Coordinates of C-alpha atoms and ligand atoms in Angstrom, one line a residue:
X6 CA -16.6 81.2 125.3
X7 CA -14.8 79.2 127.7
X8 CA -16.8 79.2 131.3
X9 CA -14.0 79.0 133.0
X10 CA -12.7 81.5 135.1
X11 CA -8.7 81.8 135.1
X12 CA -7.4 83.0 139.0
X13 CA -4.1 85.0 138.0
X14 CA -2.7 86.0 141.9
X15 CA -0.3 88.5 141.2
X16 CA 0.2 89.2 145.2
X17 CA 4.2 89.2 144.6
X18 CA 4.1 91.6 141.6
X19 CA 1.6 94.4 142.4
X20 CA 0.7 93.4 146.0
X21 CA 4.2 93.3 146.4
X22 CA 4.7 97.0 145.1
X23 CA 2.7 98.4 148.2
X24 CA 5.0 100.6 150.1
X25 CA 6.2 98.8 153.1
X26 CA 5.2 95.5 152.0
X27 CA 8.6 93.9 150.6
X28 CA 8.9 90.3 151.0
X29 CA 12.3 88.3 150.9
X30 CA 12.7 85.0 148.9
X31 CA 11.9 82.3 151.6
X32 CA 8.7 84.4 151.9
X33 CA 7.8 84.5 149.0
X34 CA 8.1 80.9 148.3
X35 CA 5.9 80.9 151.4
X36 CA 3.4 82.5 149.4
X37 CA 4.5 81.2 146.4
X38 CA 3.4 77.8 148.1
X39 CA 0.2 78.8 149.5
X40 CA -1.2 80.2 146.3
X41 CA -0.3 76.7 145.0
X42 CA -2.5 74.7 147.6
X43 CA -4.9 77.5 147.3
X44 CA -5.3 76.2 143.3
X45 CA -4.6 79.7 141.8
X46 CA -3.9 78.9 138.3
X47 CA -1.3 81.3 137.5
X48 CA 1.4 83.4 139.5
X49 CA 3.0 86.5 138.7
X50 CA 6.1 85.9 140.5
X51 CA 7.6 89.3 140.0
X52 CA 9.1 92.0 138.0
X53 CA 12.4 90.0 137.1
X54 CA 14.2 93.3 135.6
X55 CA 13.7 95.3 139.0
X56 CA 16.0 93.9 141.1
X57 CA 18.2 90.9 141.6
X58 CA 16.3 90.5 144.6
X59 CA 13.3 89.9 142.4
X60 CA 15.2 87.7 139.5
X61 CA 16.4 85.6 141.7
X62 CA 12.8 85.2 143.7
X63 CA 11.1 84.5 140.5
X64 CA 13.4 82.4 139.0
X65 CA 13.2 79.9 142.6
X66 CA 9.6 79.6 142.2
X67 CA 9.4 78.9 139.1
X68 CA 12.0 76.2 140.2
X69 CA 10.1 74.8 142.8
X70 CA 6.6 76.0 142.2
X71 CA 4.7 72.9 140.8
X72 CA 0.9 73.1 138.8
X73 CA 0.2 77.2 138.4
X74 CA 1.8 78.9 135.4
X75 CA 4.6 81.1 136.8
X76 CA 4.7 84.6 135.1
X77 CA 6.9 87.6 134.8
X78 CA 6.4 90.8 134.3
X79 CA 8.3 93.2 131.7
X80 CA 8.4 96.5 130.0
X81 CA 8.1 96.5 126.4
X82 CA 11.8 96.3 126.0
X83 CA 14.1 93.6 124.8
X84 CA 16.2 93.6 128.0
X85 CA 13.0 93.3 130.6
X86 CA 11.8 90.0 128.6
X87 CA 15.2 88.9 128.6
X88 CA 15.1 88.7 132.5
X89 CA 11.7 87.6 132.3
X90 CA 12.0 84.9 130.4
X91 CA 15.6 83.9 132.1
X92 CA 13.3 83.8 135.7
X93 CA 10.4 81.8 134.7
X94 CA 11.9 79.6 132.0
X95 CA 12.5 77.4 134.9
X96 CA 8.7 76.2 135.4
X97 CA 6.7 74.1 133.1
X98 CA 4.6 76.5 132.2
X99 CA 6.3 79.8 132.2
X100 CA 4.3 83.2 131.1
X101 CA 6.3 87.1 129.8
X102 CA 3.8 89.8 130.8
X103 CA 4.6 92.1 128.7
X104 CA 3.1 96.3 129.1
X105 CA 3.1 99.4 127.6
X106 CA 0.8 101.9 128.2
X107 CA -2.1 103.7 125.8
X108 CA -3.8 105.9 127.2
X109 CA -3.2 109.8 125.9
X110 CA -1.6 111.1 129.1
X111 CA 0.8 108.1 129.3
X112 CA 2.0 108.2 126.1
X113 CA 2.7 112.0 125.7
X114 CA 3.9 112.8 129.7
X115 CA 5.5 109.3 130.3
X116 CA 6.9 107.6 127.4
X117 CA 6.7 110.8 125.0
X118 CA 6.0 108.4 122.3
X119 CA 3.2 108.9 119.8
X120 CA 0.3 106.1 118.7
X121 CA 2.3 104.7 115.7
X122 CA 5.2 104.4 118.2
X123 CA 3.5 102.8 120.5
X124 CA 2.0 99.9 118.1
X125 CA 4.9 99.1 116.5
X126 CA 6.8 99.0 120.3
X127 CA 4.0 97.1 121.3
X128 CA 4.0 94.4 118.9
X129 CA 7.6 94.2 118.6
X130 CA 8.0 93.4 122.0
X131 CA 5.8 90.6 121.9
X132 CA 7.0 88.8 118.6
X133 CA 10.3 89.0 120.8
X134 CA 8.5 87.4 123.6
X135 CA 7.2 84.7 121.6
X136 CA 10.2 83.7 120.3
X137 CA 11.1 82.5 124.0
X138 CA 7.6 81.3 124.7
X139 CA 4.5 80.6 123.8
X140 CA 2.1 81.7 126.8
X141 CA 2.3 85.8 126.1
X142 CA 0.1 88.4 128.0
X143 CA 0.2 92.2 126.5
X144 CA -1.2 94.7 128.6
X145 CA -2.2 98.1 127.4
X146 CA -1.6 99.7 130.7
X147 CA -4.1 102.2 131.6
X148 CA -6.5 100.7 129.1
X149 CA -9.6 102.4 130.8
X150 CA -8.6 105.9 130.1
X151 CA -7.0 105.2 126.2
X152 CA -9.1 105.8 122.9
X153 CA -11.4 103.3 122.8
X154 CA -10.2 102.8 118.9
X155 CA -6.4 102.9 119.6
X156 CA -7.2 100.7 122.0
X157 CA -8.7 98.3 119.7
X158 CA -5.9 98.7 117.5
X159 CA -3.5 97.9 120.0
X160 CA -5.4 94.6 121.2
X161 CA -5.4 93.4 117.7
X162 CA -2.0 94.2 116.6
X163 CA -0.6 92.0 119.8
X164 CA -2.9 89.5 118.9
X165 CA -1.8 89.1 115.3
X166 CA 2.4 89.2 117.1
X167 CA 1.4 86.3 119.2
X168 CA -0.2 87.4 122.4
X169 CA -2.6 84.8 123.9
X170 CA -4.0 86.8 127.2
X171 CA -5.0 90.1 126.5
X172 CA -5.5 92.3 129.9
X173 CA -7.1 95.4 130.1
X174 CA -6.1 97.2 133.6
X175 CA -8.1 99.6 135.1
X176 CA -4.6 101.0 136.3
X177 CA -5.2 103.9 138.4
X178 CA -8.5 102.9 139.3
X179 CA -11.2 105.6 137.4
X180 CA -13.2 103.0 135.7
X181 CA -17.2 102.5 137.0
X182 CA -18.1 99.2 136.6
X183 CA -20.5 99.9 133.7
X184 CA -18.3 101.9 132.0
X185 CA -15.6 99.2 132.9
X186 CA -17.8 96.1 131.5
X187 CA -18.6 98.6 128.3
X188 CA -14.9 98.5 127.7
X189 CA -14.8 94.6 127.7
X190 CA -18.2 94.3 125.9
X191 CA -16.4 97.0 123.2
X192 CA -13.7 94.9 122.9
X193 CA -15.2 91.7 122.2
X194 CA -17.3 93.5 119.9
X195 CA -14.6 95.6 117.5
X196 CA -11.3 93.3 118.0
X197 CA -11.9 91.1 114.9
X198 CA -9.1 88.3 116.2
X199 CA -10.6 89.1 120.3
X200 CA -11.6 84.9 120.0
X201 CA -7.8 84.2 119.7
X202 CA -7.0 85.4 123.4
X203 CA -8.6 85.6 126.4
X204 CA -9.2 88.7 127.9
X205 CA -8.3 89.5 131.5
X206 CA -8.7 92.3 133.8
X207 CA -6.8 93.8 136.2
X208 CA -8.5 96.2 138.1
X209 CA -7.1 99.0 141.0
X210 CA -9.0 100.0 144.3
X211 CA -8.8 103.5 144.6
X212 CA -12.0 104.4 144.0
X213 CA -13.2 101.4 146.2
X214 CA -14.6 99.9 142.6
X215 CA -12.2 97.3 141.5
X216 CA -13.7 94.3 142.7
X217 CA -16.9 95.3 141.5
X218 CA -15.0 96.5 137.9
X219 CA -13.2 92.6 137.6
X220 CA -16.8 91.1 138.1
X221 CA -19.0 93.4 135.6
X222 CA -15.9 92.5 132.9
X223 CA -16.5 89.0 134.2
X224 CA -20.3 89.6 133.1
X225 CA -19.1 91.2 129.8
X226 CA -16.5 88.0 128.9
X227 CA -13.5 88.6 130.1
X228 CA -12.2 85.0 131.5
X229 CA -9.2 85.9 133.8
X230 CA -9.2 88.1 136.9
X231 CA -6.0 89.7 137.9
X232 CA -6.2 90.2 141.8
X233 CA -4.5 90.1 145.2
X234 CA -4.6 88.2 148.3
X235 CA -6.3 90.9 151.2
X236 CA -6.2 93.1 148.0
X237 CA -2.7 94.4 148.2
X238 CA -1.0 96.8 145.7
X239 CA -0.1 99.6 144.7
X240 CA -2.0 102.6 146.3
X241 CA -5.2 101.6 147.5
X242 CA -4.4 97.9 146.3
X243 CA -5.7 95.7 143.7
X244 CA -9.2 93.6 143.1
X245 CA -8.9 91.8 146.3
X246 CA -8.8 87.5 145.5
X247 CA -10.9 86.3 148.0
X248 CA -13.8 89.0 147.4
X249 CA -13.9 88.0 143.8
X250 CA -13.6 84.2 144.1
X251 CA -16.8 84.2 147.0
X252 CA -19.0 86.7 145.1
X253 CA -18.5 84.5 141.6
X254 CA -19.1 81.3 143.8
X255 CA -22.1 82.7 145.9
X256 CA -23.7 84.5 143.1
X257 CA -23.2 81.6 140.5
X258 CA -27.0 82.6 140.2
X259 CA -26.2 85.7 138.2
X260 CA -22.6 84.9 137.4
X261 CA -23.5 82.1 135.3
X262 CA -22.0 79.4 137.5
X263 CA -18.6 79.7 136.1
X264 CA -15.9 77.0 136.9
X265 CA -13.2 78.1 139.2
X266 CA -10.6 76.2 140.7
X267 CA -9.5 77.8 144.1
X268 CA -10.1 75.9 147.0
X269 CA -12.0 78.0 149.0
X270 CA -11.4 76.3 152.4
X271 CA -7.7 77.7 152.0
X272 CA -8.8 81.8 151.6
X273 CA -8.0 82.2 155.6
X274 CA -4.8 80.3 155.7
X275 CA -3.5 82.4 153.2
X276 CA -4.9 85.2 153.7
X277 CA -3.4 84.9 157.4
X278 CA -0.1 84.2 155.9
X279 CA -0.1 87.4 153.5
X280 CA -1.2 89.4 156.3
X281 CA 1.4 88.5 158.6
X282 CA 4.4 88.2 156.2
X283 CA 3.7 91.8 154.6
X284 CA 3.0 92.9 158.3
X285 CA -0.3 94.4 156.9
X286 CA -3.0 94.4 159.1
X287 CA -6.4 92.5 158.0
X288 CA -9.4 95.4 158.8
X289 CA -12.0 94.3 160.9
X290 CA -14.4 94.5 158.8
X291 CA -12.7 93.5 155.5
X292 CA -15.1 91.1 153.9
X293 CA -14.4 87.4 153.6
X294 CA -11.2 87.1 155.7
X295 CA -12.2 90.1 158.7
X296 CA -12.3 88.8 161.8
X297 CA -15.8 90.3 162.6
X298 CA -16.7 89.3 158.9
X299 CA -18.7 86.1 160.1
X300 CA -19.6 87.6 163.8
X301 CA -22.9 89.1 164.8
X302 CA -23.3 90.6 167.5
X303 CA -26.7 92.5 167.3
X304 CA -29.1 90.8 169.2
X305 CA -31.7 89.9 166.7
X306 CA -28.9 88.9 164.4
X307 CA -27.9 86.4 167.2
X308 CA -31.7 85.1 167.4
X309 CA -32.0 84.6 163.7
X310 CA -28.3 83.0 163.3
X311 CA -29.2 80.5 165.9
X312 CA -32.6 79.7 164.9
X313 CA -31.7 79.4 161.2
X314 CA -27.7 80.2 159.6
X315 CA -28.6 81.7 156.7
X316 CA -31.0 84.8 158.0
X317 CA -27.6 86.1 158.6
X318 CA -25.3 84.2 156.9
X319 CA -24.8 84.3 153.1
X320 CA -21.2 82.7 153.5
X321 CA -20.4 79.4 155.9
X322 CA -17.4 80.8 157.4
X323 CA -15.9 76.8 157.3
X324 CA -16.2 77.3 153.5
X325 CA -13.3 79.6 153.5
X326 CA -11.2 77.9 156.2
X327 CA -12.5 80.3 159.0
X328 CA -13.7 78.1 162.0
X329 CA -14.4 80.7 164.5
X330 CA -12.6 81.2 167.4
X331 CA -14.4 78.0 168.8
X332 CA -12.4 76.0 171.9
X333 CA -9.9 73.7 170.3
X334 CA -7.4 71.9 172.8
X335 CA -6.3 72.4 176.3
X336 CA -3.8 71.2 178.6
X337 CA -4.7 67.5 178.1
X338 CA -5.0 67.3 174.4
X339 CA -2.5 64.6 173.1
X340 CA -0.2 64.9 169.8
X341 CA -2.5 63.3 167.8
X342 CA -5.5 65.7 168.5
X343 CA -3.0 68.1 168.0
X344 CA -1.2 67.1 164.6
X345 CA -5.3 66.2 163.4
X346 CA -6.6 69.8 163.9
X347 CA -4.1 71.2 162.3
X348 CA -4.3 69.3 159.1
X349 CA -8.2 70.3 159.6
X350 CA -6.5 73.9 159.2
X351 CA -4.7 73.5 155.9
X352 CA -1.3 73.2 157.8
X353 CA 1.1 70.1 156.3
X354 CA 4.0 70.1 158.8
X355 CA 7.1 68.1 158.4
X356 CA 7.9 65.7 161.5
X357 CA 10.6 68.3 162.6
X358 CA 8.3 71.1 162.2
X359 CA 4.9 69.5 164.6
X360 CA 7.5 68.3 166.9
X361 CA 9.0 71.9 167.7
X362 CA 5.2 73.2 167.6
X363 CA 3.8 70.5 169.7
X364 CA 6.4 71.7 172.4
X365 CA 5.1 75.2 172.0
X366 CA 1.6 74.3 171.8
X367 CA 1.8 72.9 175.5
X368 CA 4.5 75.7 176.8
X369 CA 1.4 77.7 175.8
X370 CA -1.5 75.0 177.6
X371 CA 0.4 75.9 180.6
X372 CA -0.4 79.5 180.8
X373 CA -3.2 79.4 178.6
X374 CA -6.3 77.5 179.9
X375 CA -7.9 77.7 176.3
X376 CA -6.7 77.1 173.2
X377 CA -8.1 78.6 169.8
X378 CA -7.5 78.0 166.3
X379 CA -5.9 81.1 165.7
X380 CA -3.8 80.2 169.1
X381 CA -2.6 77.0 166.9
X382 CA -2.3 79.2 163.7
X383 CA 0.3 81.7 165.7
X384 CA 2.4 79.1 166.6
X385 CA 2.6 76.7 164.1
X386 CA 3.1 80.3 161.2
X387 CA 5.9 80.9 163.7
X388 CA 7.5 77.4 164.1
X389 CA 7.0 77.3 159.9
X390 CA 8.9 80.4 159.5
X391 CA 11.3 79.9 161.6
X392 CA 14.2 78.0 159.5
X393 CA 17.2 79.5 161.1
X394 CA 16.8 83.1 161.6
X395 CA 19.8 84.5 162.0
X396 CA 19.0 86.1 165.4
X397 CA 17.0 84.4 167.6
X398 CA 15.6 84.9 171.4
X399 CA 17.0 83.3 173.7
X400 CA 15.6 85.0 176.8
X401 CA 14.9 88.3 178.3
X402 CA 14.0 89.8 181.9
X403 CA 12.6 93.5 182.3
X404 CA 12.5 95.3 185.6
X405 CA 9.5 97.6 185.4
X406 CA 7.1 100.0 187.2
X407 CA 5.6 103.5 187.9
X408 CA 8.4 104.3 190.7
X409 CA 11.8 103.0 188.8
X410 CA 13.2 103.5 185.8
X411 CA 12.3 100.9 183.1
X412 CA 15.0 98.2 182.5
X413 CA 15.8 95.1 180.6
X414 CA 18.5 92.6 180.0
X415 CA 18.0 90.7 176.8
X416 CA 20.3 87.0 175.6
X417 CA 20.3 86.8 171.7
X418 CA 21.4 83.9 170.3
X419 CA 23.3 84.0 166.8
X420 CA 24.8 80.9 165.4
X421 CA 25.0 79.2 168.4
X422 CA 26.8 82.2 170.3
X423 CA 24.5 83.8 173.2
X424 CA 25.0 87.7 173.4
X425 CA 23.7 89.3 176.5
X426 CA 22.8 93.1 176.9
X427 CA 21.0 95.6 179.2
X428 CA 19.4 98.9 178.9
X429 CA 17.1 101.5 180.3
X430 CA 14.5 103.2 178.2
X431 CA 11.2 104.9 178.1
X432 CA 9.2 101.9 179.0
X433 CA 9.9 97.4 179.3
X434 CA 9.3 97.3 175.4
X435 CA 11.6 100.2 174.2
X436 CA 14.2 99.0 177.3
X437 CA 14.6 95.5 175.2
X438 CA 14.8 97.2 171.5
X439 CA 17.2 99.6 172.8
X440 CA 19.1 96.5 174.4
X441 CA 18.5 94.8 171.0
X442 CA 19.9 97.5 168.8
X443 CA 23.1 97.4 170.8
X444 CA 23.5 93.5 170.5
X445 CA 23.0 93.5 167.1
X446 CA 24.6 97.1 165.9
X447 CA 22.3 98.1 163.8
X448 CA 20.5 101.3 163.7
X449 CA 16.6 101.0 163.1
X450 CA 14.0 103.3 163.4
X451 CA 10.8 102.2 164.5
X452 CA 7.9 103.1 162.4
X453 CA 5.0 101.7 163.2
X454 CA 4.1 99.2 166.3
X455 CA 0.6 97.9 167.0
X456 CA -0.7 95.0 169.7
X457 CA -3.8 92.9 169.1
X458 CA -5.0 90.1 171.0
X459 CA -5.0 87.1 168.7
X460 CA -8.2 85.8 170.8
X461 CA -10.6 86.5 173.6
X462 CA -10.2 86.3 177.4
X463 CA -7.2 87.8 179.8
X464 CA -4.8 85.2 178.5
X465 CA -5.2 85.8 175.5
X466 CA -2.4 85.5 172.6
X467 CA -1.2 89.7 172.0
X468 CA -0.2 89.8 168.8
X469 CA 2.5 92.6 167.8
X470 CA 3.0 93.8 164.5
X471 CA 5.8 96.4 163.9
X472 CA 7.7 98.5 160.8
X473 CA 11.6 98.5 161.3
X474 CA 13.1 101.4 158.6
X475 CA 16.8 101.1 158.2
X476 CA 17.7 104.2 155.7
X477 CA 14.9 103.7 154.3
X478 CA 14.4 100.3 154.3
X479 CA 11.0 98.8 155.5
X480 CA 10.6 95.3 157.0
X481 CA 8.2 94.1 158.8
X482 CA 8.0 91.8 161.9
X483 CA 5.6 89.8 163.7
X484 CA 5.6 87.9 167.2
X485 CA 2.7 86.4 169.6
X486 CA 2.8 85.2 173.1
X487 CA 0.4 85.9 176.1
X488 CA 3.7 87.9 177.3
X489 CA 2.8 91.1 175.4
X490 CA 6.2 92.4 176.2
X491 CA 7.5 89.1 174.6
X492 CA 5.2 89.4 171.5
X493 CA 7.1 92.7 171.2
X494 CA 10.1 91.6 171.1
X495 CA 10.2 88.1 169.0
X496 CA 8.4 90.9 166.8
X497 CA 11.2 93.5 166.5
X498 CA 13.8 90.1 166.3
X499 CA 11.9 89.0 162.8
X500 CA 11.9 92.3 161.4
X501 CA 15.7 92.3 161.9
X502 CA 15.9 89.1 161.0
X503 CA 14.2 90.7 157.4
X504 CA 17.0 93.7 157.6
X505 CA 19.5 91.3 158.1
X506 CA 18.4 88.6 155.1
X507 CA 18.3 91.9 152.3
Ligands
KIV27 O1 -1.9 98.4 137.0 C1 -1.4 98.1 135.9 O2 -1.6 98.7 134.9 C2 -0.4 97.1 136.0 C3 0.1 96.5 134.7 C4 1.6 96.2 134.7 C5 -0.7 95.4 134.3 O3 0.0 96.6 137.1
ZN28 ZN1 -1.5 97.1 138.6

């Protein structure tokens, strides 16, 4: 058995099926792009057949995506691996995920299809798929609550048609991880062909288990982890990437030191990026990539940490590309300290791009006495993201107070043109979207709105996330400034920039 362990990041499949969490194509070649640097070794891009929206997403990375294995996702249906195949044919290593589910309720309330139905469907589908190409991954969906022995059937039926990844998902998130590394052990044990494939696991949080599911499989032989960056998905997510990745790499004691290929010091750049393109909020507390994950605060936490790390410290935070909120630059700091710390950072900007964030960077020295890392991060995510939005800000002035009515009068630019509007409203922020909504004409609703401060201190960076829902439609925006009123609204501008790119 092979000791390595195969990272399949299937953040713009499953993580992109969370509700509210639709990307568009630039970002998810953003993504796309920072799961590459990150070393993942395969992507599922998308669901090809679900929209064109998604065919056409999938089909540019696997264009411009170079080193992981781009994959699709189908049904178990001739049409679904067409797209599939059509999208990822594209990249030199394309994968068809092909799925149909096993388990008793699925196959009587949801496909109405009996066992014999669903063998022959299942092994159809992929001798269809492996007529296009050669990397095939079946998955029995809802594998932890089928018949153990259809189950085994079903693994070595798609083994015999040509599939060379087996993955058994935990799909609605029941298993217990010895029952779940039972099912692998099982397998390996009663599949007679199970050395032909490799077995994967995909594993679903809503019991709070999946990480700890993917790493008893991982004890039990299964070889490739199915996860998410932050541990988006569906529901209460998926096995969360980082989380896996640091507990096989600090626990190599017990894990077997298995090889895997992520670079580690990239978990915070992307899991920054996720974060602020879905417009999900990273908890506190979340492990690896929380922002109190490496802080202690507890006084004789404090004493330990600083008379030796690791009384309190089982993770450097460097290791995963956290370096603390630690003083940076100021005022003074040239271009060069500048462009250096952020290639410290993971951040690769082209000569364009450092030039427009250099300018912010000291527009932002002048009100801001100290500059962070996650100051730097702010801008220079903004200044990479911002390739011609289709509105932009030009400038804004709000007239506000406890005696007066709450005004503003904001200047959009949009291909060049500058519109200008005022209105009143309940407060400074709701005066500039309502001025907004009548420059650009479109009617959103606004869901959700929250304001963090990016660092510590009174001038700090305020950070505001919001949810825009046009009919229906969810996109999120993001925008930072020490101007809170500003964060707000370069916020609400990139989530109708989103609208407006759909
Ligand atoms: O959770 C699940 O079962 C899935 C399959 C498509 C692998 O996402
Ligand atoms: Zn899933």
């Amino acid at each position: 058995m092979s000791d390595k362990i195969i990272i399949f990041d299937t953040t713009l499949r499953d993580g992109e099926q969370a509700p509210g969490a639709s990307l568009n194509q630039r970002e998810k070649l953003e993504v796309a792009s920072a799961l590459t640097h990150l070393g993942v070794d395969i992507i599922e891009a998308g669901f090809p057949i679900s929209s064109k929206g998604d065919f056409e997403a999938v089909k540019a990375i696997a264009k411009s995506i170079k080193g992981p294995v781009i994959c699709g996702l189908a049904r178990a249906i001739k049409k679904d691996i067409d797209a599939a195949y059509q999208a990822v044919k594209f990249s030199k290593g394309p994968r068809i995920h092909v799925f149909l589910a096993t388990s008793k309720i699925h196959m009587k309330y949801k496909l109405k299809k009996a066992e014999d139905e669903i063998l022959r469907l299942a092994v159809e589908a992929v001798k269809y798929a492996k007529k296009y190409c050669s990397n095939i991954e079946f998955s029995p969906e809802d594998a932890s609550r089928s018949e153990r022995e259809f189950l085994f059937k079903v693994v070595e039926a798609v083994i015999n048609a040509g599939a060379t990844t087996v993955n058994i998902p935990d799909t609605v998130g029941y298993a217990e991880p010895e029952e779940f590394g039972s099912l692998i052990k099982a397998i390996k044990e009663n599949v007679p062909n199970i050395h032909k494939a490799i077995i994967s696991v995909h594993c679903h949080n809503d019991l709070g288990l999946a990480v700890a599911n993917s790493l008893e499989a991982v004890k039990n032989g299964a070889r490739q982890v199915e996860c998410t960056i932050n541990g988006i998905g569906e529901r209460a997510g998926n096995a969360s990437l980082e989380e896996i990745v640091m507990a096989l790499d600090t626990r190599g004691d017990i894990f077997g030191n298995l090889k895997i290929d992520i670079k580690k010091n990239q978990i915070y750049k992307a899991s920054r990026l996720v974060s602020k393109l879905t417009g999900f909020v990273i908890a506190p507390n979340k492990a690896i990539v929380g922002t109190n994950a490496f802080r202690h605060e507890a006084g004789i936490h404090q004493d330990g940490i600083l008379k030796e790390r690791s009384t309190y410290e089982i993770i450097k935070p460097q290791d995963v590309g956290f370096y603390g909120v630690g003083l940076v630059l100021g005022k003074h700091s040239g271009r060069h300290a500048f462009s250096e710390r952020l290639k410290q950072l993971g951040f690769h900007l082209t000569a364009q791009q450092l030039n427009k964030a250099f300018v912010r960077f000291k527009q932002l020295a002048d009100k801001k006495k100290n500059i962070f890392d996650d100051d730097l991060m702010a801008i220079v995510e903004d200044e990479i993201r911002a390739i011609k939005p289709l509105w932009q800000l030009d400038s804004f002035v709000v007239n506000s107070g406890t005696q007066i009515t709450p005004t503003a009068t904001v200047r959009l630019k949009k291909k060049g043109k500058i519109l200008a509007v005022s209105s009143a409203g309940d407060g400074p922020v709701d005066a500039c979207f309502k001025a907004i909504d009548k420059i650009t004409n479109i009617k959103v609703k606004l869901q959700d709105y929250r304001l963090e401060a990016v660092t510590s201190g009174k001038d700090a960076l305020g950070e505001v996330n919001l949810k825009l829902d046009l009919k229906g439609k969810i996109a999120s925006g993001r925008g930072s400034s020490t101007d809170i009123i500003e964060s707000s609204v370069r916020a609400y501008i990139d989530a109708i920039n989103k609208i407006e790119s759909k």
